[in-house]
Short mmCIF file of C-alpha atoms in Angstrom, two decimals:
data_model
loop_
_atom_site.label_atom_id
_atom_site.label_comp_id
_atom_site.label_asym_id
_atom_site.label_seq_id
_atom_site.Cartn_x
_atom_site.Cartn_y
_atom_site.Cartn_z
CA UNK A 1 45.74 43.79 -35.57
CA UNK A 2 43.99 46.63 -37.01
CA UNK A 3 42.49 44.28 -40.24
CA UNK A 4 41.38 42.01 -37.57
CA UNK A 5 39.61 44.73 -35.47
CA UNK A 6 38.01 46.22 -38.61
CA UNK A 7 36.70 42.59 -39.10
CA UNK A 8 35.14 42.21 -35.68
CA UNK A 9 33.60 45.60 -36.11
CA UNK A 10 31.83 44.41 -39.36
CA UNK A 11 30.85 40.96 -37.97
CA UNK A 12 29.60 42.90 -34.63
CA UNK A 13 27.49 45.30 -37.05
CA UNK A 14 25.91 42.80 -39.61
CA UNK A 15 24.87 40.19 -37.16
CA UNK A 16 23.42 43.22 -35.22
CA UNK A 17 21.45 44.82 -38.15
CA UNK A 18 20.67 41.43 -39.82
CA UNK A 19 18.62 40.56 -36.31
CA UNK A 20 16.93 44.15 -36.63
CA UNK A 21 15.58 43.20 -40.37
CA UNK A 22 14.41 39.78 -39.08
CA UNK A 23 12.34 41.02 -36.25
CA UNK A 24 10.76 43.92 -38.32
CA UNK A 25 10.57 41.56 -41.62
CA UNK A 26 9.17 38.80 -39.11
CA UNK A 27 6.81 41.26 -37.74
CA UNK A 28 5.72 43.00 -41.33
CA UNK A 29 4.85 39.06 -42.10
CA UNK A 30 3.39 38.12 -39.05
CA UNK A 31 0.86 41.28 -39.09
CA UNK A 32 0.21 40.99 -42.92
CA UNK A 33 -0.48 36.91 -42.33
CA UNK A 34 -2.88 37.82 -39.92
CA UNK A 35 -4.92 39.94 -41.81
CA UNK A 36 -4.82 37.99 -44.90
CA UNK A 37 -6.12 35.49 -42.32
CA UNK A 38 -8.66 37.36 -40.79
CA UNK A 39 -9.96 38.50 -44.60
CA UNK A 40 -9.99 34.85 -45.93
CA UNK A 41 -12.27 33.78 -42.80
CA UNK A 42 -14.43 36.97 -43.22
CA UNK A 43 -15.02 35.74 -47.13
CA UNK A 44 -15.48 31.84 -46.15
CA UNK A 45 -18.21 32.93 -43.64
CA UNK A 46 -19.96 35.63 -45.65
CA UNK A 47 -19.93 32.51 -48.43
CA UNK A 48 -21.21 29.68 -45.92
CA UNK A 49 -23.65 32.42 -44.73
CA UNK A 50 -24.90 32.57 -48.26
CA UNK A 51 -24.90 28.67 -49.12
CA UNK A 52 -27.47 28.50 -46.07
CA UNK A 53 -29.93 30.96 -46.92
CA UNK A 54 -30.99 29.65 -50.43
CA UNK A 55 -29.62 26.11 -50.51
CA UNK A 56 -30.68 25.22 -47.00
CA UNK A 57 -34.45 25.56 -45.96
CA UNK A 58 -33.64 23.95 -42.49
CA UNK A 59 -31.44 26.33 -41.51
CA UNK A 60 -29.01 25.42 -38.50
CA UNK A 61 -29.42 27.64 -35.70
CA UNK A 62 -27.13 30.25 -35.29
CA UNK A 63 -26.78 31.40 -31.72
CA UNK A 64 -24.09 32.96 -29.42
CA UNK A 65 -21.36 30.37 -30.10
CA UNK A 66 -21.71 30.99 -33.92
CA UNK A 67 -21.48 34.84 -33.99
CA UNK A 68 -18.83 35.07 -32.00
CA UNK A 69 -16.44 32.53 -34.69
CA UNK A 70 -17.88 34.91 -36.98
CA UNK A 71 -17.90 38.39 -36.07
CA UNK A 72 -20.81 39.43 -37.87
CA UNK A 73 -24.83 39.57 -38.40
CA UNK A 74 -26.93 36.51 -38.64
CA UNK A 75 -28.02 35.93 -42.67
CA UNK A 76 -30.43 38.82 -42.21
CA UNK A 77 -27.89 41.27 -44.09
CA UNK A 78 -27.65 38.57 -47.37
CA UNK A 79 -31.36 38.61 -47.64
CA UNK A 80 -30.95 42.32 -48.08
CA UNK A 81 -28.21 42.17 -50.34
CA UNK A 82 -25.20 42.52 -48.76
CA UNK A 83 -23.59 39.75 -50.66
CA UNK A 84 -25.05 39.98 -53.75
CA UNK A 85 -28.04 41.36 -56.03
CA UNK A 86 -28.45 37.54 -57.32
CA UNK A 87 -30.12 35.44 -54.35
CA UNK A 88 -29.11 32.27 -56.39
CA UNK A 89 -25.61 33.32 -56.62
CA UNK A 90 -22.71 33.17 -53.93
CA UNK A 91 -20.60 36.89 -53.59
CA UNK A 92 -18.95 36.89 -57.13
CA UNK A 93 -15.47 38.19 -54.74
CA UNK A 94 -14.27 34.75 -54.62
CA UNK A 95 -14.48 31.41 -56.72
CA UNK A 96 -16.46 29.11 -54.67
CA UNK A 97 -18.43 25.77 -54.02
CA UNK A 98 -20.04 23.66 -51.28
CA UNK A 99 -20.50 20.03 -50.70
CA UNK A 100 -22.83 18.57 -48.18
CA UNK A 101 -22.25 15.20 -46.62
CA UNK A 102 -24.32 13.09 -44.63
CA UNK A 103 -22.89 11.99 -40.55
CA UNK A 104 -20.63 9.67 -42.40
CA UNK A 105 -19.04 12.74 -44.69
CA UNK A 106 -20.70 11.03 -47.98
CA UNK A 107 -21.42 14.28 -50.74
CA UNK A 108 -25.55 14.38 -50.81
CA UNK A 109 -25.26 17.54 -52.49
CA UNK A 110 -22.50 19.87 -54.14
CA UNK A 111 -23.15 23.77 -55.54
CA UNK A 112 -20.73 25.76 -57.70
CA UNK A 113 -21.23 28.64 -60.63
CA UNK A 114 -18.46 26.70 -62.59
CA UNK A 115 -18.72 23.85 -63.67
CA UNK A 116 -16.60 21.21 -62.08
CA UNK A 117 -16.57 17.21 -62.37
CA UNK A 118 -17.77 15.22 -59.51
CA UNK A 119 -14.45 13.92 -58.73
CA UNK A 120 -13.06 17.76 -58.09
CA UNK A 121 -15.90 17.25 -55.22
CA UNK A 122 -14.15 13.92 -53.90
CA UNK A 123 -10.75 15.29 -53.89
CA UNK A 124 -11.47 18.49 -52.33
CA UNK A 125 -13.33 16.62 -49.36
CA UNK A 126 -10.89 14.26 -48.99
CA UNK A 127 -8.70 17.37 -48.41
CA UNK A 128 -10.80 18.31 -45.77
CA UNK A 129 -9.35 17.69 -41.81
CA UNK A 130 -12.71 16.04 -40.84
CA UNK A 131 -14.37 16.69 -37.18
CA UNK A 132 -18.00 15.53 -35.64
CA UNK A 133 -18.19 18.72 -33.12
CA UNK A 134 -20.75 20.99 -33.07
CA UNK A 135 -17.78 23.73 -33.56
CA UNK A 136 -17.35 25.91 -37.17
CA UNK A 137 -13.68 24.29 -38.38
CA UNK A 138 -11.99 26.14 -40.42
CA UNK A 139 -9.00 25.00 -42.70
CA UNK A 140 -6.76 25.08 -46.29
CA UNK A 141 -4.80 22.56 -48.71
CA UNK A 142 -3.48 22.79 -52.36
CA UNK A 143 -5.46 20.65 -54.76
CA UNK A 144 -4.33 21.04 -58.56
CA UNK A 145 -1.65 23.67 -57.92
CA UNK A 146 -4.78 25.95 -56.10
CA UNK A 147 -5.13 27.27 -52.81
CA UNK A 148 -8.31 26.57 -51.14
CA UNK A 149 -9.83 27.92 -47.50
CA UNK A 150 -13.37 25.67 -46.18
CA UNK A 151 -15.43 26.19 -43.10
CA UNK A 152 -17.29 23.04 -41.78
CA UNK A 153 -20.49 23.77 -40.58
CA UNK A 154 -22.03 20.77 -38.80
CA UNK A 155 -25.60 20.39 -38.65
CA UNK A 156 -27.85 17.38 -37.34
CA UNK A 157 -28.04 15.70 -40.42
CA UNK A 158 -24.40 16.16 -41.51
CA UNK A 159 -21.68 18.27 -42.33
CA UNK A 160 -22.10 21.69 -45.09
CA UNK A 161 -18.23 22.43 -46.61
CA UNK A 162 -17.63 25.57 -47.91
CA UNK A 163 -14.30 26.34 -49.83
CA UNK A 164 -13.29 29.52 -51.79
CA UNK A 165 -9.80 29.99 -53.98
CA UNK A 166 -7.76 32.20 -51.86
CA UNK A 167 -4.77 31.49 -54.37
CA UNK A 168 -4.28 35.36 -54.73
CA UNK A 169 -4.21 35.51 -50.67
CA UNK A 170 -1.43 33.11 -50.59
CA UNK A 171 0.64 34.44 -53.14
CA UNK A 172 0.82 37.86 -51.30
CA UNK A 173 2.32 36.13 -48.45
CA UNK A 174 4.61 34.18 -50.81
CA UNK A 175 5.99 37.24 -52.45
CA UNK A 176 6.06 38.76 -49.42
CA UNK A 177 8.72 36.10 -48.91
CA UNK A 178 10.34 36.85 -52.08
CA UNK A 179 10.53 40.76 -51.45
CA UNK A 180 11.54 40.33 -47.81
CA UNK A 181 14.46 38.08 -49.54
CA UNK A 182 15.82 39.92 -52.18
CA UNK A 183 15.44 43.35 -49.83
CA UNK A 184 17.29 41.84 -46.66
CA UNK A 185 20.40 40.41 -49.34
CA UNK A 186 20.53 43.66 -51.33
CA UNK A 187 20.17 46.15 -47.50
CA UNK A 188 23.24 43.58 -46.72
CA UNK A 189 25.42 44.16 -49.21
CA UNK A 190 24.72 47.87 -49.35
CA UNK A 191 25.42 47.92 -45.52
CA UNK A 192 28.45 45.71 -45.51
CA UNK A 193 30.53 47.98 -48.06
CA UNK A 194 29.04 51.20 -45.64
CA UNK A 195 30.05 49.25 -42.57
CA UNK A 196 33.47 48.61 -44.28
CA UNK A 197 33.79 51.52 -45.29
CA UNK A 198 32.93 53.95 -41.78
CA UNK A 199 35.15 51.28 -40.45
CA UNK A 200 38.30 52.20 -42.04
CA UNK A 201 37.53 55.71 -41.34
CA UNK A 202 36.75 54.84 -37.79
CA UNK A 203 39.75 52.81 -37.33
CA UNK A 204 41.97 55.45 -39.06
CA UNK A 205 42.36 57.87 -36.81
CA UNK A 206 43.40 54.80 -34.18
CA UNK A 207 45.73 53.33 -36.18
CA UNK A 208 47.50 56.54 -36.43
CA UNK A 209 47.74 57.33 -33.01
CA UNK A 210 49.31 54.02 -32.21
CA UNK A 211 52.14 54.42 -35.28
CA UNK A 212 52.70 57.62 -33.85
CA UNK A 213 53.13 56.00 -30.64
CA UNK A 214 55.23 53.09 -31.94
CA UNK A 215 57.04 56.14 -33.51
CA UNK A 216 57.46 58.38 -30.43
CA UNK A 217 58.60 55.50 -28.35
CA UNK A 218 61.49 54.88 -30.73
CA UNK A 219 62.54 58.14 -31.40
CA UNK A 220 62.81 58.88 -27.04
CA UNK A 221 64.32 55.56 -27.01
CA UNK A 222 67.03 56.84 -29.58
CA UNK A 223 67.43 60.09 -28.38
CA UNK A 224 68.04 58.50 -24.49
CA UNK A 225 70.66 55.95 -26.49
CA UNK A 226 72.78 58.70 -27.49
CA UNK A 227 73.56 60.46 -24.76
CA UNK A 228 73.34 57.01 -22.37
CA UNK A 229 76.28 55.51 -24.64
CA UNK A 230 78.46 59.04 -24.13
CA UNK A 231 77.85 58.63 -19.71
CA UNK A 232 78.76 54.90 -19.92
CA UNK A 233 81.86 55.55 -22.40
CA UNK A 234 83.25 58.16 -19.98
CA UNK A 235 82.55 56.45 -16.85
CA UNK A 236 84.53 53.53 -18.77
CA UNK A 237 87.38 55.92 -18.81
CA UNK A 238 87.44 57.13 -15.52
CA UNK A 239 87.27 54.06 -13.91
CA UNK A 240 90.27 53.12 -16.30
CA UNK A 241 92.43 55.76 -14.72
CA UNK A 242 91.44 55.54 -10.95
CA UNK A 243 94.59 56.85 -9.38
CA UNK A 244 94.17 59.40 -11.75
CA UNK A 245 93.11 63.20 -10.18
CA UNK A 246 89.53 64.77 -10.82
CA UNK A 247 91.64 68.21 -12.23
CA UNK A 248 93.10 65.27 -14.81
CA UNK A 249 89.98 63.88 -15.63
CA UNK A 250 87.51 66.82 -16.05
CA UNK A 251 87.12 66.77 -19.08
CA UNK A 252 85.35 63.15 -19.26
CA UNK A 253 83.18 64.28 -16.48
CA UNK A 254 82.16 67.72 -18.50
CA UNK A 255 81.17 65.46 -21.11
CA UNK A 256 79.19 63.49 -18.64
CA UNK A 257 77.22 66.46 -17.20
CA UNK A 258 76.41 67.56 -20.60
CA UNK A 259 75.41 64.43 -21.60
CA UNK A 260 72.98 64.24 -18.08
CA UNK A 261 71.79 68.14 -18.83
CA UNK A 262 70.75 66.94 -21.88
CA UNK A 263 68.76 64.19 -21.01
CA UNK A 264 66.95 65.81 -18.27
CA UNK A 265 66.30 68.56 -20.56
CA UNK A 266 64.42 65.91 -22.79
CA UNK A 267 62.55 64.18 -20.80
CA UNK A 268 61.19 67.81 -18.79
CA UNK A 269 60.31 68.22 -22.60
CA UNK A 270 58.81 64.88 -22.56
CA UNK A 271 56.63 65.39 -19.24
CA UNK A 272 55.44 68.91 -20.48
CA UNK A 273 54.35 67.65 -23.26
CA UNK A 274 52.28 64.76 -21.35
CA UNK A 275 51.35 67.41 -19.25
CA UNK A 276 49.25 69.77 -22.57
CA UNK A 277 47.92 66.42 -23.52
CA UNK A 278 46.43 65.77 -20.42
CA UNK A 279 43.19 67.24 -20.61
CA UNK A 280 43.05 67.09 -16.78
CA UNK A 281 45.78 69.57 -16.43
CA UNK A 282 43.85 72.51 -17.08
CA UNK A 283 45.47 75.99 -17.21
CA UNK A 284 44.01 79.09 -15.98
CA UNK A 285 43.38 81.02 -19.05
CA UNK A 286 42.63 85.16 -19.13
CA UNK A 287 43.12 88.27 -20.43
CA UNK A 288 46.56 89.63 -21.13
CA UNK A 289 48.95 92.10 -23.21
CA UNK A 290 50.64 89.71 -25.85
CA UNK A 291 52.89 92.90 -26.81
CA UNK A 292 54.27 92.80 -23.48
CA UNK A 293 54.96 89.49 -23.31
CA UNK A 294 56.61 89.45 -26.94
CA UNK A 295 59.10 92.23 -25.25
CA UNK A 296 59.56 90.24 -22.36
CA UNK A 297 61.18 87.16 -24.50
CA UNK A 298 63.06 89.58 -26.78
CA UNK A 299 64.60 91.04 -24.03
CA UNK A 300 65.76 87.70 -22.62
CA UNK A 301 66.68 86.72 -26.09
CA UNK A 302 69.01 89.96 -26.65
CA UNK A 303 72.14 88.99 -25.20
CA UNK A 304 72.57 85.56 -27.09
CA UNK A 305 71.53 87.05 -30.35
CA UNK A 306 74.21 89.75 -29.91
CA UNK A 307 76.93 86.77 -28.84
CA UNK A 308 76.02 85.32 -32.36
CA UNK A 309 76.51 88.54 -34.51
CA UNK A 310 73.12 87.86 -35.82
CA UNK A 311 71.02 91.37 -35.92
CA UNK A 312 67.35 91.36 -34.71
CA UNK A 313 64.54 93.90 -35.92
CA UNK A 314 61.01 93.90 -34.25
CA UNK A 315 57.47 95.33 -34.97
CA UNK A 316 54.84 95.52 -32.36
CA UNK A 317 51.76 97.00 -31.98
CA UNK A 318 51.07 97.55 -28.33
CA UNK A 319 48.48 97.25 -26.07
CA UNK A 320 47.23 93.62 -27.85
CA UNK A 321 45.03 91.48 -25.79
CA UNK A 322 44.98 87.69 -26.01
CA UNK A 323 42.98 85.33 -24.12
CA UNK A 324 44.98 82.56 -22.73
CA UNK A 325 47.81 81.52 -20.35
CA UNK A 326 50.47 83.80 -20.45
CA UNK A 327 53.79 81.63 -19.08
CA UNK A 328 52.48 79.04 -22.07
CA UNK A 329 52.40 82.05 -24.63
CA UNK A 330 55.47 83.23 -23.84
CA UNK A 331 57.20 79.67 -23.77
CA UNK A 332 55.98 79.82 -27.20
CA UNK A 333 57.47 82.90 -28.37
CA UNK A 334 60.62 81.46 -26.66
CA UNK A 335 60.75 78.64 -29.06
CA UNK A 336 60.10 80.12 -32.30
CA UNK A 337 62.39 82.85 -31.75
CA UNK A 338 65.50 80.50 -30.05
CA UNK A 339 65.00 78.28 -33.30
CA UNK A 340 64.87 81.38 -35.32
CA UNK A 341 68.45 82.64 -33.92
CA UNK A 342 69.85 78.83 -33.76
CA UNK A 343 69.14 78.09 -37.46
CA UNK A 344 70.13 81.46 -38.97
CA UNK A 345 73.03 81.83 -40.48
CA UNK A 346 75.89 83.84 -39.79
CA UNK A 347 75.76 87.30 -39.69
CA UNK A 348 72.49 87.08 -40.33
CA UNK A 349 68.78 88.66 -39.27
CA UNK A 350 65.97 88.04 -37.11
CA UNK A 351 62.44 89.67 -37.51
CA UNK A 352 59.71 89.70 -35.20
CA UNK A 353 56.54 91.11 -35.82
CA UNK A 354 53.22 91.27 -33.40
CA UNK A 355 50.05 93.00 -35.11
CA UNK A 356 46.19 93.16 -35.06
CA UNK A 357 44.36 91.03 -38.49
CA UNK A 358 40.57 91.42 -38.24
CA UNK A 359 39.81 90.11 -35.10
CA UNK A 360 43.34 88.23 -34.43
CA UNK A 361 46.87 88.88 -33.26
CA UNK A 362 49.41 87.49 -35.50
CA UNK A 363 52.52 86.76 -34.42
CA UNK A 364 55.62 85.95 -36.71
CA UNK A 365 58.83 85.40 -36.64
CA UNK A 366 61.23 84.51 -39.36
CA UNK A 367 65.39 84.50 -40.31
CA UNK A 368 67.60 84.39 -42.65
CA UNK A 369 69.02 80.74 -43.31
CA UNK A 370 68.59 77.81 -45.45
CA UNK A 371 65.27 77.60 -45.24
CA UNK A 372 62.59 74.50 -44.92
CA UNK A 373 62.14 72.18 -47.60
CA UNK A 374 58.30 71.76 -48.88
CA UNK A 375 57.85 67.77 -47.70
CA UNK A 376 59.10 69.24 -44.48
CA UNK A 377 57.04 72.33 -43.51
CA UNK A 378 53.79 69.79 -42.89
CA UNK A 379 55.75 68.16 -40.66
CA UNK A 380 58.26 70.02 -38.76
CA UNK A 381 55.22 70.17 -36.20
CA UNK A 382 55.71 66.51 -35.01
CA UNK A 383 57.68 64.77 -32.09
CA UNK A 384 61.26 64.51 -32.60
CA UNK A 385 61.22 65.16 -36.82
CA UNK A 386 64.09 66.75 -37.88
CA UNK A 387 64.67 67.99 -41.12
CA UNK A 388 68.61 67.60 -40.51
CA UNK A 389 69.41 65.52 -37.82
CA UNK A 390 73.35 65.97 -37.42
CA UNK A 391 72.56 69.46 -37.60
CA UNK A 392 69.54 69.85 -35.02
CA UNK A 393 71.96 68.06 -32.56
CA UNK A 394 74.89 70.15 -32.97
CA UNK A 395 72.96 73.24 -32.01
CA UNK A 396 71.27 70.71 -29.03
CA UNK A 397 67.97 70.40 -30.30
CA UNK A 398 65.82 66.66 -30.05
CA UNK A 399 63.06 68.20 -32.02
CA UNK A 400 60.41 68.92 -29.23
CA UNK A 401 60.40 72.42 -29.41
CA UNK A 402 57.78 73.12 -31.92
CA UNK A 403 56.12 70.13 -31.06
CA UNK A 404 55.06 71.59 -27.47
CA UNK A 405 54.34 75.08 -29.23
CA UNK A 406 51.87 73.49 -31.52
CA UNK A 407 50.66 71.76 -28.73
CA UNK A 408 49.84 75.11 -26.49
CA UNK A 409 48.65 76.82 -29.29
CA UNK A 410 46.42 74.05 -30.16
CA UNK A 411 44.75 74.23 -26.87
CA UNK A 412 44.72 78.14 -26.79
CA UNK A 413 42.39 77.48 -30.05
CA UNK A 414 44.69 78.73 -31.95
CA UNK A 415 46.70 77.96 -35.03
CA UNK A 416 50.23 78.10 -35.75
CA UNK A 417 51.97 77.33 -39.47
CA UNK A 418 55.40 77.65 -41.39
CA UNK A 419 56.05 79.14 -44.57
CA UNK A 420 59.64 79.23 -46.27
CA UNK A 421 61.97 79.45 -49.86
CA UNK A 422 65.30 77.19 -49.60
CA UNK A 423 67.71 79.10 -49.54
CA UNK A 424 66.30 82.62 -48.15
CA UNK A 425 65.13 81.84 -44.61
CA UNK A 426 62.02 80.48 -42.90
CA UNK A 427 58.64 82.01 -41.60
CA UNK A 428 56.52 80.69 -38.75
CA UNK A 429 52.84 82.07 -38.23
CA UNK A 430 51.42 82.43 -35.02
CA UNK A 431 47.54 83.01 -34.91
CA UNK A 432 45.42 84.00 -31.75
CA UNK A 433 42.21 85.18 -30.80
#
């Protein structure tokens, strides 16, 4: 599922940025052809302008019509120079000719500096897309692996051709091709291993909230088995032995309540934890003592750790303020320190201690016991883990409890963290602003 969402994601993002490059590569072309366009017409008309002056002495009129096609100055400016210090030479920019033709487009006359054969004349004008308007035409073909650009310029006794080599012209737009080519396949590569790449990372952090879903959802489902196959085992029994008294069968039924105290004690667990995640329940969070509330749960706590013959020593600093919700807190402090007495062992200790680092309160409280293995402490955090399951159950644990106290310290913006040596006892860290 995931592989195939990762693949979407790419498809969605190359077909997406591969449209981007076309429209800006179509646009770089489009501009650049245009002035490459507008150049090569600016050079074919300076040339034509040129071929009329000296090699025309009935020059064609050139009124409104004409200097609008053109854009520029009547032949004035070539007379002066503009094109060239040699009056009997056309601008030396460009390799050029002209061919005149009579009404029936037969060459009367043909110019060039080089020196090219009569037939280069023929083929070149049979090249030429031939009109009988009174309109400048304008046009290019390939002759002999060259690119040439002509203007027609129609007069009353024929037709004047102008062509220059714009070769060079063309082969800018050509490896404008080329570069726009090889660019757009390398920026696609490059971009597909990025895309791939962000898209793991992107799809990461889903994939692990759904196998910790998938994972949650099994664990509840096991823990609700449990206790679910003790109620229907003992209701089996007492409906075996229905003339039989309640006093007789108490026992079953005790089993049954503890069975149903149990499960409603996980799934309150369950709902409070929904509850933190839901970032519309909001608490009301403000000022108040943490040393009094770390009092408040020892106090509570007393009694049982005195039934266990486990002894209990306490530092606190008073008069420390935290900013938060104080029930939550406290809840916390609860946890730590019931796990604390459940998992230490006999005649052992307890030790809480509540004091000021930099700006901080630190809370911590830690036994005497077994201890946490290493590949455990990173994880004794999560929903129902258990380092020792047998053993969590027996004291009545379903591993929630320091599940919902990372959760409130989370949200408090705090952080809270386990340290321990197998075999000595276990430390967890409390940290608060």
């Amino acid at each position: 599922m995931f592989k195939k969402l990762r693949n979407r994601f790419l498809i969605v993002n190359l077909v997406s940025i591969s449209i981007m490059m076309l429209v800006a590569f179509a646009t770089i072309y489009i501009i650049t052809y245009q002035n490459v366009q507008r150049e090569t017409n600016m050079e074919l008309f300076k040339v034509s302008d040129f071929y009329h002056g000296p090699y025309n002495s009935s020059k064609m009129p050139r009124g409104d019509d004409r200097d609008s096609v053109t854009g520029s100055q009547p032949s004035d400016s070539i007379a002066n120079g503009a094109l060239g210090s040699d009056p009997n030479s056309p601008p030396g920019r460009s390799v050029s000719f002209m061919v005149k033709t009579d009404s029936e487009w037969k060459i009367t006359d043909a110019h060039s500096r080089f020196d090219m054969d009569d037939t280069f004349y023929t083929e070149a004008l049979q090249k030429v897309d031939k009109v009988n308007d009174l309109d400048r035409k304008t046009g290019q073909f390939t002759l002999n692996g060259t690119d040439w650009a002509y203007v027609i310029d129609p007069s009353s006794t024929g037709h004047m051709i102008v062509f220059i080599d714009v070769t060079a012209q063309q082969g800018i737009l050509t490896n404008l091709i080329y570069t726009f080519a090889i660019v757009g396949l390398i920026m696609l590569i490059v971009i597909f291993f990025l895309s791939r790449y962000f898209a793991n990372r992107s799809i990461t952090p889903v994939k692990e909230a759904f196998e910790k879903q998938k994972q949650f959802i099994a664990d509840a489902s096991h823990e609700l088995k449990t206790p679910l196959a003790i109620i229907n085992t003992n209701t089996d029994v007492l409906l075996a032995n229905r003339e039989d008294t309640i006093e007789n069968q108490a026992k079953w039924l005790h089993y049954i309540k503890s069975e149903t105290e149990r499960m409603s004690g996980l799934t309150n667990d369950l709902l409070y934890l929904t509850q933190i995640d839901d970032s519309r329940s909001s608490m009301i969070h403000a000022k108040f003592n943490m040393s009094d509330a770390v009092e408040t749960i020892i106090l509570t706590m007393e009694a049982v750790i005195f039934e266990k013959n486990i002894s209990l020593d306490y530092s606190i600093e008073p008069q420390l303020m935290v900013h938060g919700n104080s029930e939550q807190i406290k809840q916390v402090i609860l946890i730590l320190l019931d796990n604390a007495v459940k998992y230490s062992r006999a005649k052992g200790s307890v030790n809480v201690s509540l004091k000021k680092q930099n700006n901080d309160v630190v809370l911590a409280v830690s036994n005497t016991g077994e201890g946490i293995a290493a590949e455990h402490l990173d994880r004794i955090f999560d929903r129902f883990y258990r380092t020792d399951a047998s053993r969590a159950r027996k004291h009545g644990g379903h591993g929630l409890g320091l599940a919902i106290a990372r959760s409130i310290v989370e949200q408090h913006k705090g952080e809270i963290y386990a340290r321990s040596v197998v075999g000595e006892g276990a430390t967890f860290y409390v940290r608060l602003s």
